[in-house]
Amino acid sequence: MADAHSRPATPIRIGRVPDNDIVLADLDVSRHHAELRRNPAGSFEIIDLGSHGGTYVNGKRITRTMLTEQDSISIGHATFRLSGGELHQYQDESPGSLPAITDAHQVVAAFWAAAEARYWDALGILLADDVLYRGPQAREQVRGREAYIRFNAEGFAYEWHIAVQRIVGEGQHAVSWVEITVPQGTDTGLCFFDLADDGKTALITDFWPQPYELPASRAHPVERY
């Protein structure tokens, strides 16, 4: 099954953030990743915009290349095909579709990419209807997909940005180490994810450890960084 993007009179830009024409909630996709251009003669060209993960046409990494009918374009976990003058995105290979992504590591990577991009529809795709969020330190709890999306979209009245440091996942479980930057500085968070059988996120448990001063009793063998 595929989504079709009509041939462009103006360039179509593909990337992770909402100001793109095609938005992919995937950490392997750069903020502004690639651009599809239609030349005056009617031919199409794909141009990589200096992405970190690369743009691939028929399995070969490119910087820019002309496209022909039925060429396959891969960006992050998404696959497109040029057919009949339209760019078709195949949902079963896209990071925003389920059950194509059922590996916990990939789900969590897509989760944080969607959150950072404020792409709430893509975040919702990754959540179970009855997802449960828990923050043990504040004893806060949020039940259900809509409530959790509203919690993130409306619950923080300041600018924030997430940088993922590491994700470790196996089967239906994963943990992420992230750093969130807010006007007051940067905090470190550990977030545990448990997936349901269909690959959607069923439980999120969030910890935000606070820094503290090194006790004098442990200072002698320690090197500070």
Coordinates of N, CA and C in Angstrom, one line a residue:
M1 N 0.9 -1.2 0.0 CA 0.0 0.0 0.0 C 0.9 1.2 0.0
A2 N 0.5 2.3 -0.7 CA 1.4 3.4 -0.9 C 0.6 4.7 -0.8
D3 N 1.2 5.8 -0.3 CA 0.7 7.1 -0.4 C 1.3 7.8 -1.6
A4 N 0.5 8.5 -2.4 CA 1.0 9.2 -3.6 C 1.2 10.7 -3.4
H5 N 2.3 11.2 -3.8 CA 2.6 12.6 -3.7 C 2.7 13.1 -5.2
S6 N 1.8 14.0 -5.6 CA 1.7 14.4 -7.0 C 3.0 15.0 -7.5
R7 N 3.3 14.9 -8.8 CA 4.5 15.5 -9.3 C 4.5 17.0 -9.0
P8 N 5.6 17.6 -8.6 CA 5.7 18.9 -8.2 C 5.9 20.0 -9.3
A9 N 5.1 21.1 -9.2 CA 5.5 22.3 -10.0 C 6.6 23.0 -9.3
T10 N 6.7 22.9 -8.0 CA 7.8 23.5 -7.2 C 8.4 22.3 -6.5
P11 N 9.7 22.5 -6.0 CA 10.4 21.4 -5.4 C 9.6 20.8 -4.2
I12 N 9.7 19.5 -4.0 CA 9.2 18.8 -2.8 C 10.3 18.5 -1.9
R13 N 10.3 19.1 -0.6 CA 11.3 18.8 0.3 C 10.9 17.8 1.3
I14 N 11.8 16.9 1.6 CA 11.6 15.7 2.5 C 12.5 15.8 3.7
G15 N 12.0 15.7 4.9 CA 12.8 15.7 6.1 C 12.0 15.4 7.4
R16 N 12.6 15.7 8.5 CA 12.1 15.3 9.8 C 11.2 16.4 10.5
V17 N 11.4 17.6 10.2 CA 10.7 18.7 10.9 C 9.5 19.1 10.1
P18 N 8.5 19.7 10.8 CA 7.2 20.0 10.2 C 7.2 20.9 9.0
D19 N 8.2 21.7 8.7 CA 8.1 22.6 7.6 C 8.5 22.0 6.3
N20 N 8.7 20.7 6.3 CA 8.9 19.9 5.0 C 7.6 19.6 4.3
D21 N 7.6 19.3 3.1 CA 6.4 18.9 2.3 C 6.1 17.5 2.7
I22 N 7.1 16.6 2.9 CA 6.9 15.3 3.3 C 7.7 15.1 4.6
V23 N 7.0 14.8 5.7 CA 7.6 14.8 7.0 C 7.7 13.3 7.4
L24 N 9.0 12.9 7.8 CA 9.3 11.5 8.3 C 9.8 11.6 9.7
A25 N 9.0 11.0 10.6 CA 9.4 11.0 12.0 C 10.3 9.8 12.3
D26 N 11.6 10.1 12.0 CA 12.6 9.1 12.0 C 14.0 9.7 12.3
L27 N 14.6 9.3 13.4 CA 15.9 9.9 13.8 C 17.0 9.7 12.7
D28 N 16.8 8.7 11.8 CA 17.8 8.5 10.7 C 17.6 9.6 9.6
V29 N 16.6 10.4 9.7 CA 16.2 11.4 8.7 C 16.7 12.7 9.2
S30 N 17.4 13.5 8.4 CA 17.8 14.8 8.9 C 16.7 15.8 8.8
R31 N 16.9 17.0 9.5 CA 15.8 17.9 9.6 C 15.3 18.3 8.2
H32 N 16.2 18.6 7.3 CA 15.9 18.9 5.9 C 16.8 17.9 5.1
H33 N 16.3 16.9 4.6 CA 17.1 15.7 4.2 C 17.3 15.7 2.7
A34 N 16.2 15.9 1.9 CA 16.4 15.8 0.4 C 15.3 16.6 -0.3
E35 N 15.5 16.8 -1.5 CA 14.5 17.6 -2.3 C 14.3 17.0 -3.7
L36 N 13.1 16.9 -4.1 CA 12.7 16.4 -5.4 C 12.4 17.6 -6.3
R37 N 13.0 17.6 -7.4 CA 12.8 18.8 -8.3 C 12.3 18.2 -9.7
R38 N 11.4 19.0 -10.3 CA 11.0 18.6 -11.7 C 11.6 19.7 -12.6
N39 N 12.3 19.2 -13.6 CA 13.0 20.1 -14.5 C 12.0 20.5 -15.6
P40 N 12.3 21.6 -16.3 CA 11.4 22.2 -17.3 C 11.0 21.1 -18.4
A41 N 11.9 20.2 -18.7 CA 11.6 19.2 -19.7 C 10.7 18.1 -19.2
G42 N 10.4 18.1 -17.9 CA 9.5 17.2 -17.3 C 10.2 16.0 -16.5
S43 N 11.5 16.0 -16.6 CA 12.2 14.9 -15.9 C 12.4 15.3 -14.4
F44 N 12.7 14.3 -13.6 CA 12.8 14.5 -12.1 C 14.2 14.3 -11.6
E45 N 14.6 15.1 -10.6 CA 15.9 15.0 -10.0 C 15.8 15.0 -8.5
I46 N 16.5 14.1 -7.8 CA 16.5 14.0 -6.4 C 17.9 14.5 -5.9
I47 N 17.8 15.4 -4.9 CA 19.1 16.1 -4.4 C 19.1 15.9 -2.9
D48 N 20.2 15.3 -2.4 CA 20.5 15.2 -1.0 C 20.9 16.5 -0.4
L49 N 20.4 17.0 0.7 CA 20.6 18.3 1.2 C 21.7 18.2 2.3
G50 N 22.7 17.4 2.1 CA 23.8 17.3 3.1 C 23.3 16.5 4.4
S51 N 22.5 15.5 4.1 CA 21.9 14.7 5.2 C 23.0 13.8 5.9
H52 N 22.8 13.4 7.2 CA 23.8 12.6 7.9 C 23.6 11.1 7.5
G53 N 22.3 10.7 7.2 CA 22.1 9.3 6.9 C 22.1 8.9 5.4
G54 N 22.1 9.9 4.5 CA 22.2 9.7 3.1 C 20.9 9.5 2.4
T55 N 20.9 9.7 1.1 CA 19.7 9.4 0.3 C 20.2 8.4 -0.7
Y56 N 19.3 7.3 -0.9 CA 19.7 6.2 -1.8 C 18.7 6.0 -2.9
V57 N 19.2 5.8 -4.1 CA 18.4 5.5 -5.3 C 18.8 4.2 -5.8
N58 N 17.8 3.3 -5.8 CA 18.1 1.9 -6.2 C 19.3 1.3 -5.4
G59 N 19.4 1.6 -4.1 CA 20.4 1.1 -3.2 C 21.7 1.8 -3.3
K60 N 21.9 2.8 -4.1 CA 23.2 3.5 -4.2 C 23.0 4.9 -3.6
R61 N 24.0 5.2 -2.7 CA 24.0 6.6 -2.1 C 24.3 7.6 -3.1
I62 N 23.5 8.7 -3.1 CA 23.7 9.7 -4.1 C 23.8 11.1 -3.4
T63 N 24.4 12.1 -4.2 CA 24.3 13.5 -3.7 C 23.2 14.2 -4.6
R64 N 23.2 13.9 -5.9 CA 22.1 14.3 -6.7 C 22.1 13.4 -8.0
T65 N 20.9 13.1 -8.5 CA 20.8 12.2 -9.6 C 19.4 12.4 -10.3
M66 N 19.4 12.1 -11.6 CA 18.1 12.1 -12.3 C 17.4 10.8 -12.0
L67 N 16.1 10.9 -12.0 CA 15.3 9.7 -11.7 C 14.6 9.3 -13.0
T68 N 14.4 8.0 -13.1 CA 13.6 7.4 -14.1 C 12.4 6.6 -13.5
E69 N 11.4 6.3 -14.4 CA 10.2 5.6 -13.9 C 10.6 4.3 -13.1
Q70 N 9.9 4.2 -12.0 CA 10.1 3.0 -11.1 C 11.4 3.0 -10.3
D71 N 12.1 4.1 -10.3 CA 13.3 4.2 -9.4 C 12.8 4.1 -8.0
S72 N 13.6 3.5 -7.1 CA 13.3 3.4 -5.7 C 14.2 4.3 -4.9
I73 N 13.6 5.2 -4.1 CA 14.3 6.2 -3.3 C 14.2 5.8 -1.8
S74 N 15.3 5.6 -1.1 CA 15.2 5.3 0.3 C 15.8 6.4 1.1
I75 N 15.0 6.9 2.1 CA 15.4 7.9 3.1 C 15.1 7.4 4.5
G76 N 16.1 7.2 5.3 CA 15.8 6.6 6.6 C 15.2 5.3 6.4
H77 N 14.1 5.0 7.1 CA 13.4 3.8 7.0 C 12.3 3.8 5.9
A78 N 12.1 5.0 5.3 CA 11.0 5.1 4.3 C 11.5 4.8 2.9
T79 N 10.6 4.2 2.1 CA 10.9 3.9 0.7 C 9.9 4.6 -0.2
F80 N 10.3 5.3 -1.2 CA 9.5 5.9 -2.2 C 9.8 5.3 -3.6
R81 N 8.8 5.4 -4.5 CA 9.0 5.0 -5.9 C 8.3 6.0 -6.8
L82 N 9.1 6.4 -7.8 CA 8.5 7.3 -8.8 C 7.8 6.5 -9.9
S83 N 6.5 6.8 -10.0 CA 5.6 6.0 -10.9 C 4.5 6.9 -11.4
G84 N 4.4 7.0 -12.7 CA 3.4 7.8 -13.4 C 3.5 9.2 -13.1
G85 N 4.7 9.7 -12.8 CA 4.9 11.2 -12.5 C 4.5 11.5 -11.1
E86 N 4.3 10.5 -10.2 CA 4.0 10.7 -8.8 C 5.0 9.9 -7.9
L87 N 5.3 10.5 -6.8 CA 6.2 9.9 -5.8 C 5.3 9.1 -4.8
H88 N 5.5 7.8 -4.8 CA 4.7 6.9 -3.9 C 5.5 6.5 -2.7
Q89 N 5.0 6.7 -1.5 CA 5.6 6.3 -0.3 C 4.9 5.0 0.1
Y90 N 5.7 3.9 0.3 CA 5.2 2.6 0.7 C 5.1 2.6 2.2
Q91 N 3.9 2.5 2.7 CA 3.6 2.6 4.2 C 4.2 1.4 4.9
D92 N 4.2 0.3 4.3 CA 4.7 -0.9 5.1 C 6.2 -0.8 5.2
E93 N 6.9 0.2 4.7 CA 8.3 0.4 4.9 C 8.6 1.7 5.6
S94 N 7.6 2.4 6.0 CA 7.8 3.7 6.5 C 7.8 3.7 8.0
P95 N 8.6 4.6 8.7 CA 8.8 4.6 10.1 C 7.5 5.0 10.8
G96 N 6.5 5.6 10.1 CA 5.3 6.0 10.8 C 4.2 4.9 10.7
S97 N 4.5 3.7 10.2 CA 3.4 2.8 10.0 C 3.7 1.6 10.9
L98 N 2.6 0.9 11.3 CA 2.7 -0.3 12.1 C 1.8 -1.3 11.5
P99 N 2.1 -2.6 11.5 CA 3.1 -3.2 12.3 C 4.5 -3.3 11.6
A100 N 4.8 -2.5 10.6 CA 6.1 -2.5 10.0 C 7.3 -2.4 11.0
I101 N 7.1 -1.4 11.9 CA 8.1 -1.3 13.0 C 7.5 -1.9 14.3
T102 N 8.1 -3.0 14.7 CA 7.7 -3.6 15.9 C 8.9 -3.8 16.8
D103 N 10.1 -3.5 16.3 CA 11.3 -3.6 17.2 C 11.4 -2.4 18.1
A104 N 11.6 -2.7 19.4 CA 11.5 -1.6 20.4 C 12.5 -0.5 20.1
H105 N 13.7 -0.8 19.7 CA 14.7 0.2 19.4 C 14.2 1.2 18.3
Q106 N 13.6 0.7 17.2 CA 13.1 1.5 16.2 C 11.9 2.3 16.6
V107 N 11.0 1.7 17.4 CA 9.8 2.4 17.9 C 10.3 3.6 18.7
V108 N 11.2 3.4 19.6 CA 11.6 4.5 20.5 C 12.4 5.6 19.7
A109 N 13.2 5.2 18.7 CA 13.8 6.2 17.9 C 12.8 7.1 17.2
A110 N 11.7 6.4 16.6 CA 10.7 7.2 15.9 C 9.9 8.0 16.9
F111 N 9.7 7.5 18.1 CA 9.0 8.3 19.2 C 9.7 9.6 19.5
W112 N 11.0 9.6 19.7 CA 11.7 10.8 20.1 C 11.8 11.7 18.8
A113 N 11.9 11.2 17.6 CA 12.0 12.0 16.4 C 10.6 12.8 16.3
A114 N 9.5 12.1 16.5 CA 8.2 12.7 16.4 C 8.0 13.8 17.4
A115 N 8.5 13.5 18.7 CA 8.3 14.4 19.8 C 9.1 15.7 19.5
E116 N 10.4 15.5 19.1 CA 11.2 16.7 18.8 C 10.7 17.5 17.7
A117 N 10.1 16.9 16.7 CA 9.5 17.6 15.5 C 8.1 18.2 15.8
R118 N 7.6 17.9 17.0 CA 6.2 18.2 17.4 C 5.2 17.6 16.4
Y119 N 5.5 16.5 15.9 CA 4.7 15.8 14.9 C 3.8 14.8 15.6
W120 N 2.7 15.4 16.2 CA 1.9 14.6 17.1 C 1.1 13.5 16.5
D121 N 0.7 13.6 15.2 CA 0.0 12.5 14.5 C 0.9 11.3 14.4
A122 N 2.2 11.5 14.1 CA 3.2 10.4 14.0 C 3.4 9.8 15.3
L123 N 3.5 10.6 16.4 CA 3.7 10.1 17.7 C 2.5 9.2 18.1
G124 N 1.3 9.6 17.8 CA 0.1 8.9 18.1 C 0.1 7.5 17.4
I125 N 0.6 7.4 16.2 CA 0.7 6.1 15.5 C 1.4 5.1 16.3
L126 N 2.4 5.5 17.1 CA 3.3 4.6 17.9 C 2.7 4.2 19.2
L127 N 1.6 4.8 19.6 CA 1.0 4.5 20.9 C -0.2 3.6 20.9
A128 N -0.3 2.8 21.9 CA -1.5 1.9 22.1 C -2.6 2.9 22.5
D129 N -3.9 2.5 22.2 CA -5.0 3.3 22.6 C -5.0 3.5 24.1
D130 N -4.6 2.5 24.9 CA -4.7 2.6 26.4 C -3.3 2.8 26.9
V131 N -2.4 3.4 26.2 CA -1.0 3.7 26.7 C -1.1 4.3 28.1
L132 N -0.1 3.9 28.9 CA 0.0 4.4 30.3 C 1.3 5.1 30.4
Y133 N 1.4 6.4 30.8 CA 2.6 7.1 31.1 C 2.7 7.2 32.6
R134 N 3.9 7.0 33.2 CA 4.1 7.2 34.6 C 5.4 7.9 34.9
G135 N 5.4 8.9 35.8 CA 6.5 9.6 36.2 C 6.6 9.4 37.7
P136 N 7.4 8.4 38.1 CA 7.4 8.0 39.6 C 7.9 9.1 40.5
Q137 N 8.8 10.0 40.1 CA 9.3 11.0 41.0 C 8.2 12.0 41.4
A138 N 7.4 12.3 40.4 CA 6.3 13.3 40.8 C 5.0 12.5 41.0
R139 N 5.0 11.2 40.9 CA 3.8 10.4 41.1 C 2.7 10.8 40.1
E140 N 3.1 11.2 38.9 CA 2.1 11.6 37.9 C 1.8 10.4 36.9
Q141 N 0.6 10.4 36.4 CA 0.2 9.3 35.6 C -0.8 9.8 34.6
V142 N -0.6 9.4 33.3 CA -1.5 9.8 32.2 C -2.0 8.5 31.5
R143 N -3.3 8.4 31.3 CA -3.8 7.2 30.6 C -4.4 7.6 29.3
G144 N -4.1 6.8 28.3 CA -4.7 6.9 26.9 C -3.9 7.7 26.0
R145 N -4.1 7.4 24.7 CA -3.3 8.0 23.6 C -3.6 9.5 23.6
E146 N -4.8 9.9 23.5 CA -5.2 11.3 23.3 C -4.7 12.2 24.5
A147 N -4.9 11.6 25.7 CA -4.5 12.4 26.9 C -2.9 12.5 26.9
Y148 N -2.2 11.5 26.5 CA -0.7 11.6 26.5 C -0.2 12.6 25.5
I149 N -0.8 12.6 24.3 CA -0.4 13.6 23.3 C -0.7 15.0 23.8
R150 N -1.9 15.2 24.4 CA -2.2 16.5 24.9 C -1.3 16.9 26.1
F151 N -0.9 15.9 26.9 CA 0.1 16.1 28.0 C 1.4 16.7 27.4
N152 N 1.9 16.2 26.3 CA 3.1 16.7 25.7 C 2.9 18.0 24.9
A153 N 1.8 18.1 24.1 CA 1.6 19.2 23.3 C 1.2 20.5 24.1
E154 N 0.6 20.3 25.2 CA 0.0 21.5 26.0 C 0.6 21.6 27.4
G155 N 1.4 20.6 27.8 CA 1.8 20.6 29.2 C 3.1 21.3 29.5
F156 N 3.7 21.8 28.5 CA 5.0 22.5 28.7 C 5.0 23.8 28.0
A157 N 4.9 24.9 28.8 CA 4.7 26.3 28.3 C 6.0 27.0 28.0
Y158 N 7.0 26.2 27.5 CA 8.3 26.8 27.3 C 8.9 26.0 26.1
E159 N 10.0 26.5 25.5 CA 10.7 25.9 24.5 C 11.5 24.7 25.0
W160 N 11.4 23.6 24.3 CA 12.2 22.4 24.8 C 12.7 21.6 23.5
H161 N 13.9 21.0 23.7 CA 14.4 20.2 22.6 C 15.0 18.9 23.2
I162 N 14.8 17.8 22.5 CA 15.3 16.5 22.9 C 16.5 16.1 22.0
A163 N 17.6 15.6 22.7 CA 18.7 15.0 22.0 C 18.9 13.6 22.5
V164 N 18.7 12.6 21.7 CA 18.9 11.3 22.1 C 20.4 10.9 22.2
Q165 N 20.8 10.4 23.3 CA 22.2 10.0 23.5 C 22.4 8.5 23.2
R166 N 21.4 7.7 23.6 CA 21.5 6.2 23.4 C 20.1 5.6 23.6
I167 N 19.9 4.6 22.8 CA 18.7 3.7 23.0 C 19.2 2.3 23.0
V168 N 18.7 1.5 24.0 CA 19.1 0.1 24.1 C 17.7 -0.6 24.1
G169 N 17.5 -1.6 23.2 CA 16.3 -2.3 23.1 C 16.4 -3.7 22.7
E170 N 15.5 -4.5 23.2 CA 15.5 -5.9 22.8 C 14.0 -6.4 22.9
G171 N 13.6 -7.0 21.8 CA 12.2 -7.5 21.9 C 11.2 -6.4 22.0
Q172 N 10.4 -6.5 23.1 CA 9.3 -5.5 23.3 C 9.7 -4.5 24.4
H173 N 11.0 -4.4 24.7 CA 11.4 -3.5 25.8 C 12.6 -2.6 25.3
A174 N 12.6 -1.4 25.8 CA 13.7 -0.5 25.4 C 13.9 0.6 26.5
V175 N 15.1 1.1 26.6 CA 15.3 2.3 27.5 C 16.1 3.3 26.7
S176 N 15.8 4.6 26.9 CA 16.5 5.6 26.2 C 17.1 6.6 27.2
W177 N 18.3 7.1 26.8 CA 19.0 8.1 27.6 C 18.9 9.4 26.7
V178 N 18.2 10.4 27.2 CA 18.0 11.6 26.4 C 18.4 12.8 27.3
E179 N 18.7 13.9 26.6 CA 19.0 15.2 27.2 C 18.0 16.2 26.7
I180 N 17.3 16.8 27.6 CA 16.3 17.8 27.2 C 16.8 19.2 27.5
T181 N 16.8 20.1 26.6 CA 17.3 21.4 26.8 C 16.1 22.4 26.9
V182 N 16.0 23.1 28.0 CA 14.9 24.0 28.3 C 15.6 25.4 28.6
P183 N 14.8 26.5 28.7 CA 15.5 27.8 28.9 C 16.4 27.8 30.1
Q184 N 16.1 27.0 31.2 CA 17.0 27.0 32.4 C 18.2 26.2 32.2
G185 N 18.4 25.4 31.2 CA 19.5 24.5 31.0 C 19.2 23.2 30.4
T186 N 20.0 22.2 30.7 CA 19.8 20.8 30.1 C 19.7 19.8 31.2
D187 N 18.7 18.9 31.1 CA 18.5 17.9 32.1 C 18.6 16.5 31.4
T188 N 19.0 15.5 32.1 CA 19.1 14.2 31.6 C 17.9 13.3 32.0
G189 N 17.4 12.5 31.1 CA 16.3 11.7 31.4 C 16.5 10.2 31.0
L190 N 16.0 9.3 31.7 CA 15.9 7.9 31.4 C 14.5 7.5 31.2
C191 N 14.2 6.9 30.1 CA 12.8 6.6 29.8 C 12.7 5.2 29.4
F192 N 11.8 4.4 30.1 CA 11.7 3.0 29.8 C 10.4 2.8 29.0
F193 N 10.4 2.0 28.0 CA 9.3 1.7 27.1 C 9.0 0.2 27.1
D194 N 7.7 -0.1 27.2 CA 7.2 -1.5 27.0 C 6.2 -1.5 25.9
L195 N 6.4 -2.4 24.9 CA 5.6 -2.5 23.8 C 4.5 -3.6 23.9
A196 N 3.4 -3.4 23.3 CA 2.4 -4.4 23.2 C 2.8 -5.4 22.1
D197 N 2.0 -6.5 21.9 CA 2.3 -7.5 20.9 C 2.3 -6.9 19.5
D198 N 1.5 -5.9 19.2 CA 1.4 -5.3 17.9 C 2.5 -4.2 17.6
G199 N 3.4 -4.1 18.6 CA 4.5 -3.1 18.4 C 4.2 -1.7 18.8
K200 N 3.0 -1.4 19.3 CA 2.7 -0.1 19.8 C 3.1 0.0 21.3
T201 N 3.4 1.3 21.7 CA 3.9 1.5 23.0 C 2.7 1.5 24.0
A202 N 2.9 0.6 25.0 CA 1.8 0.3 26.0 C 2.1 1.0 27.3
L203 N 3.4 1.1 27.7 CA 3.8 1.7 29.0 C 5.1 2.5 28.8
I204 N 5.1 3.7 29.4 CA 6.2 4.6 29.4 C 6.5 5.0 30.8
T205 N 7.7 4.8 31.3 CA 8.1 5.1 32.6 C 9.3 6.0 32.6
D206 N 9.1 7.2 33.1 CA 10.0 8.3 32.9 C 10.8 8.7 34.2
F207 N 12.1 8.8 34.2 CA 12.9 9.2 35.3 C 13.8 10.4 34.9
W208 N 13.8 11.4 35.7 CA 14.7 12.6 35.5 C 15.6 12.8 36.7
P209 N 16.8 12.1 36.7 CA 17.7 12.2 37.9 C 18.2 13.6 38.0
Q210 N 18.4 14.1 39.3 CA 18.9 15.4 39.6 C 20.4 15.3 39.9
P211 N 21.2 16.2 39.4 CA 22.7 16.2 39.8 C 22.9 16.5 41.2
Y212 N 23.9 16.0 41.8 CA 24.3 16.3 43.2 C 25.8 16.4 43.3
E213 N 26.2 17.0 44.4 CA 27.6 17.2 44.7 C 28.3 15.8 45.1
L214 N 29.5 15.7 44.7 CA 30.3 14.5 45.0 C 30.6 14.4 46.5
P215 N 30.2 13.4 47.2 CA 30.5 13.3 48.7 C 32.1 13.3 48.9
A216 N 32.5 13.9 49.9 CA 34.0 14.0 50.2 C 34.6 12.6 50.4
S217 N 33.7 11.7 50.9 CA 34.3 10.3 51.2 C 34.6 9.6 50.0
R218 N 34.1 10.0 48.8 CA 34.4 9.3 47.5 C 35.3 10.2 46.6
A219 N 35.8 11.3 47.1 CA 36.5 12.2 46.2 C 37.9 11.7 45.9
H220 N 38.6 11.0 46.8 CA 40.0 10.6 46.5 C 40.2 9.7 45.3
P221 N 39.3 8.7 45.0 CA 39.6 7.9 43.8 C 38.9 8.4 42.6
V222 N 38.3 9.6 42.6 CA 37.4 10.0 41.5 C 38.1 11.0 40.7
E223 N 37.9 10.9 39.4 CA 38.3 11.9 38.4 C 37.0 12.6 37.9
R224 N 36.9 13.9 38.1 CA 35.7 14.6 37.6 C 35.8 14.9 36.1
Y225 N 34.6 14.9 35.5 CA 34.5 15.3 34.1 C 33.4 16.2 33.9

